[in-house]
Structure formats: structure tokens, C-alpha cells
Coordinates of C-alpha atoms in Angstrom, one line a residue:
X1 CA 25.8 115.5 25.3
X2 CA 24.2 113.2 23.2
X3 CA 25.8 113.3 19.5
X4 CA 22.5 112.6 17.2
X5 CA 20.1 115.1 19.4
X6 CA 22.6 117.6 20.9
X7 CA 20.4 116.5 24.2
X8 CA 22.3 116.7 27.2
X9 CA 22.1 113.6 28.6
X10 CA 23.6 114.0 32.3
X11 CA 25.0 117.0 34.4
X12 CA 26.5 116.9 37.9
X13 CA 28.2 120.3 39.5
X14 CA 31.0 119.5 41.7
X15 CA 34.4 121.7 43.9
X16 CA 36.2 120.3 40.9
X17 CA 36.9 117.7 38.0
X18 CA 36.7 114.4 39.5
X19 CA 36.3 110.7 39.3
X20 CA 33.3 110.6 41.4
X21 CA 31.8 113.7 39.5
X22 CA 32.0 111.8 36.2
X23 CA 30.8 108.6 37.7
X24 CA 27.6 110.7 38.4
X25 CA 27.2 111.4 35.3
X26 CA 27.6 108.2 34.0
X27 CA 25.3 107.2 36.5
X28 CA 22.8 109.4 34.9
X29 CA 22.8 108.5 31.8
X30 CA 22.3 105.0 32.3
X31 CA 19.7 105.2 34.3
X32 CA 18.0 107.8 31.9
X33 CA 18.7 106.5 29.0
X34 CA 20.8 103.6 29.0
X35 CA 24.5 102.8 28.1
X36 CA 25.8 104.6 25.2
X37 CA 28.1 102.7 22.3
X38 CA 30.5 105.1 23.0
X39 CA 31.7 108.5 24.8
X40 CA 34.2 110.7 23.5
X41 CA 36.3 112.3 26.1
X42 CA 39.2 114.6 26.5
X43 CA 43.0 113.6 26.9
X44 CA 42.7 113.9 31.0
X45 CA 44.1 111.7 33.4
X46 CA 40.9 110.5 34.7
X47 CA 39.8 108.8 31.6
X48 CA 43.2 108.0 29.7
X49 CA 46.6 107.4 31.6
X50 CA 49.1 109.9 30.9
X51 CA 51.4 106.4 30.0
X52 CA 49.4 105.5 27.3
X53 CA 51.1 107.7 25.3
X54 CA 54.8 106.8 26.5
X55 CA 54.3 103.0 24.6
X56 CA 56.5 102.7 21.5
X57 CA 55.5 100.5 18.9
X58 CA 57.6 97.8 20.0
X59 CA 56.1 98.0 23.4
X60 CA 52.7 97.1 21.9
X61 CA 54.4 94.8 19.7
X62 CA 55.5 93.1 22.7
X63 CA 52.3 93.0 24.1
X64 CA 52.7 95.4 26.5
X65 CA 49.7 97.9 28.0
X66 CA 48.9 100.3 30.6
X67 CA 46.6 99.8 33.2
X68 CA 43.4 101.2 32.3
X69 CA 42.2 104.3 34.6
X70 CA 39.7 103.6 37.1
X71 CA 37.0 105.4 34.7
X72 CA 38.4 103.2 31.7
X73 CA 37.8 100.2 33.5
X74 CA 34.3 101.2 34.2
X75 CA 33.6 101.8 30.6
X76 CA 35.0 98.5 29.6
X77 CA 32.6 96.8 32.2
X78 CA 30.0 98.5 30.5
X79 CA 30.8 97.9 27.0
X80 CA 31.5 101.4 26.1
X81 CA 33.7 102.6 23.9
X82 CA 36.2 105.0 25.4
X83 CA 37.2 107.5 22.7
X84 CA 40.3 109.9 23.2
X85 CA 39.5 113.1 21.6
X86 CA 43.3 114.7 19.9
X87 CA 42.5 118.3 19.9
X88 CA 39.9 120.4 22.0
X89 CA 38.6 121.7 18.8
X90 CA 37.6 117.9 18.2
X91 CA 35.0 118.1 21.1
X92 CA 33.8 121.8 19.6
X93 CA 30.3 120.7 20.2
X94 CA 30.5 120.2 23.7
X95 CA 32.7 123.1 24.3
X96 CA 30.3 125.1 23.0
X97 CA 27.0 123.6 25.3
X98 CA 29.8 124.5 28.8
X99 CA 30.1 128.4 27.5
X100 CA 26.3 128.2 26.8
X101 CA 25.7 126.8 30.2
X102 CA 28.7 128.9 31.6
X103 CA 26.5 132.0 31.1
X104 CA 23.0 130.6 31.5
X105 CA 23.1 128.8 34.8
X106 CA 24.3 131.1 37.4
X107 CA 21.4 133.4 36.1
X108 CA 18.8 130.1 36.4
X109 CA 20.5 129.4 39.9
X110 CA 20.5 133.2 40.9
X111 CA 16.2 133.4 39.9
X112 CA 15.8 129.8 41.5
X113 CA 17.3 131.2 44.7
X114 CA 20.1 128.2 44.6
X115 CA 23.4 129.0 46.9
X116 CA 25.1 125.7 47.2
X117 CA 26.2 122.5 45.2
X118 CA 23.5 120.1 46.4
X119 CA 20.7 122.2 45.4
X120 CA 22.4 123.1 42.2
X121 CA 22.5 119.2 41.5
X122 CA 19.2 119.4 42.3
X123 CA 18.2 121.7 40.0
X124 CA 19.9 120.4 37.0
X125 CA 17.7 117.4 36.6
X126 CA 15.0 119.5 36.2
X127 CA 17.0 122.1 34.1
X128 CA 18.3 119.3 32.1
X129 CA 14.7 118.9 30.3
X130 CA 14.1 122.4 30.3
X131 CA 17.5 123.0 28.3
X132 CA 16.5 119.6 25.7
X133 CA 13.0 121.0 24.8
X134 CA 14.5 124.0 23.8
X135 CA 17.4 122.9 22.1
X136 CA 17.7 119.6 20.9
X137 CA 17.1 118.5 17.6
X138 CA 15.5 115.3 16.2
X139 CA 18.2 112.3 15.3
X140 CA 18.3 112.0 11.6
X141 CA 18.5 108.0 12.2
X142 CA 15.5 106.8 14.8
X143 CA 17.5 103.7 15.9
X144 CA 19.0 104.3 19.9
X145 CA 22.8 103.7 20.1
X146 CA 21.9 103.6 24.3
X147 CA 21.4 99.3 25.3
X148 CA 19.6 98.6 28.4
X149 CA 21.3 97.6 31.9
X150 CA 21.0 94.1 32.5
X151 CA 19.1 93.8 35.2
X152 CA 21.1 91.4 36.8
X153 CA 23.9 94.1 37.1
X154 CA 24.5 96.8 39.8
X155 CA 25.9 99.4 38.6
X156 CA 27.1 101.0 41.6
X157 CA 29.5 98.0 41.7
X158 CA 31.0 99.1 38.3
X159 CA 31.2 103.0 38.9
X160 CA 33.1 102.8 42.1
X161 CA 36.7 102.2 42.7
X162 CA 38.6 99.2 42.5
X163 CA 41.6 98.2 44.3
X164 CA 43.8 95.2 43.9
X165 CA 46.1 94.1 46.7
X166 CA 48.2 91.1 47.6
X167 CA 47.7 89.2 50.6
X168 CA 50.9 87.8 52.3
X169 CA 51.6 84.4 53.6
X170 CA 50.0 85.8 57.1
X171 CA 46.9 86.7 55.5
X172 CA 47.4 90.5 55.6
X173 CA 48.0 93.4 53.3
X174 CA 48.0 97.2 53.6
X175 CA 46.1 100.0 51.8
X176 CA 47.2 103.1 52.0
X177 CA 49.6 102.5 54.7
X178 CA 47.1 100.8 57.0
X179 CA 47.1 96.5 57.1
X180 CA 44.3 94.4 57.6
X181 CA 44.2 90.9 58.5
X182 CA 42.3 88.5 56.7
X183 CA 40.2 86.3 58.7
X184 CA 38.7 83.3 57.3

């Protein structure tokens, strides 16, 4: 949801709250609108580790961090500014647009003859405009916070997983219990 407009700015249905569900949206978004300054999430583990809050002072002192979630790292690539929300009432607004949309879209989806997930998806881009002209308001300053993609960057190499792994001596390492040999 955008914060000047109250437009929703993405929406993707998925079996349940995932990486790859937010990643859609994001990749929604951007292509819409453009990257925002900033998003302001919840506390859950896909977008903040549940570490970040175990550092002490003197472990930041030290210089120490936690590894940034695969989402976080994504945002960082993009320039945008991962906000941690402290207290659900602190994202009231966009609690408020999921019981709104809670109640109105199983009634959209049942009229539109929609039974599964894909054609739900489908549906929402269209829904999405529908749900803006009716609601949203006009910004009280006209100046975007979205930028533009670069063209020279695919995003689909930023909202995707990324793995480090260490190759041995014999030019091999192992993912998820599996090795692979390097060949050069």
C-alpha cells in the first residue's frame, strides 16, 4: 500500500506467507511503479532475522551484524529502505486494507467465477485498479518517492535467492547435502 495515496501498489495470493510471494509483489511494484524509498514491514522472519534482536550493544560496538534475510538483501540491492514496524498497531493502515479485502474479495472471486490461486492472481491486477479508483486519495506532495529501474539491471537476478558456498581444494562443494564439482 502506497503511504501518500492509500493505492495498493501490488497484490499476490499465495498457500501461505512466503519469500517468493513477497518477491512477487515486489516484483509488481517495480515494474508498475518503480522502486519505492522505503517499505515498512512487520517483525517476520522473512524480512528481519529473529537474531537481530539478540545483538547487545557491545556486539554492535564490536562491529558485529547478522546476516541480512534473503528479502533484506534484496532490498539493499535495490536501495530500499527496510523499515521494521514495533507494534502491529504501527502498520494500522495496512491492517485495515487486509480486513477490507478479507471481506471483499471472496465475494469479487465468487461473481468472477474464480476457484483457484492462479486465476485469483489473475484477477487481482485487474482488481487492483478497480480497488485504487475507488479508494485512493490524491498525495498531498506531487513529487514520486518510486525511482526508475536502471535499465541495465535485471531484477529477477535481485529477487531470487542467493547462496554462498565454499569450494574445496578439489573444486567441489555441497548444497543441501548434494556436491558438485566444479569444472573449469
Amino acid at each position: 500500500m502506497d503511504d501518500a495515496t492509500g493505492k495498493i501498489v501490488g497484490l499476490y495470493l499465495a498457500k501461505n506467507e512466503c519469500l517468493q510471494g513477497y518477491f512477487e509483489v515486489i516484483w509488481q511494484i517495480v515494474n508498475k511503479h518503480g522502486i519505492p524509498a522505503s517499505i515498512y514491514a512487520d517483525r517476520h522472519s522473512i524480512f528481519l532475522s529473529q537474531n537481530a534482536s539478540k545483538l547487545t550493544i557491545e556486539d554492535q560496538l564490536q562491529g558485529k551484524v547478522v546476516n541480512d534475510t534473503q528479502f533484506g538483501r534484496a532490498m539493499k540491492e535495490l536501495g530500499i529502505t527496510l523499515i521494521p514496524a514495533r507494534s502491529p498497531q504501527a502498520k494500522g493502515r495496512v491492517e485495515r486494507l487486509w480486513e477490507t479485502l478479507q471481506s471483499r474479495l471472496p465475494v469479487e472471486f465468487k461473481i468472477a467465477g474464480i476457484t483457484t490461486i492462479d486465476e485469483a492472481n489473475e484477477f487481482l491486477s485487474q482488481y487492483i485498479e478497480k480497488f485504487n479508483s475507488q479508494f485512493a486519495v490524491k498525495a498531498l506532495e506531487p513529487e514520486t518517492a518510486y525511482r526508475a529501474l536502471d535499465q541495465n539491471i535485471d531484477i529477477g537476478h535481485i529477487l531470487c535467492v542467493k547462496q554462498k558456498r565454499t569450494i574445496d581444494n578439489g573444486g567441489v562443494f555441497s548444497f543441501y547435502n548434494r556436491h558438485f564439482k566444479v569444472i573449469y
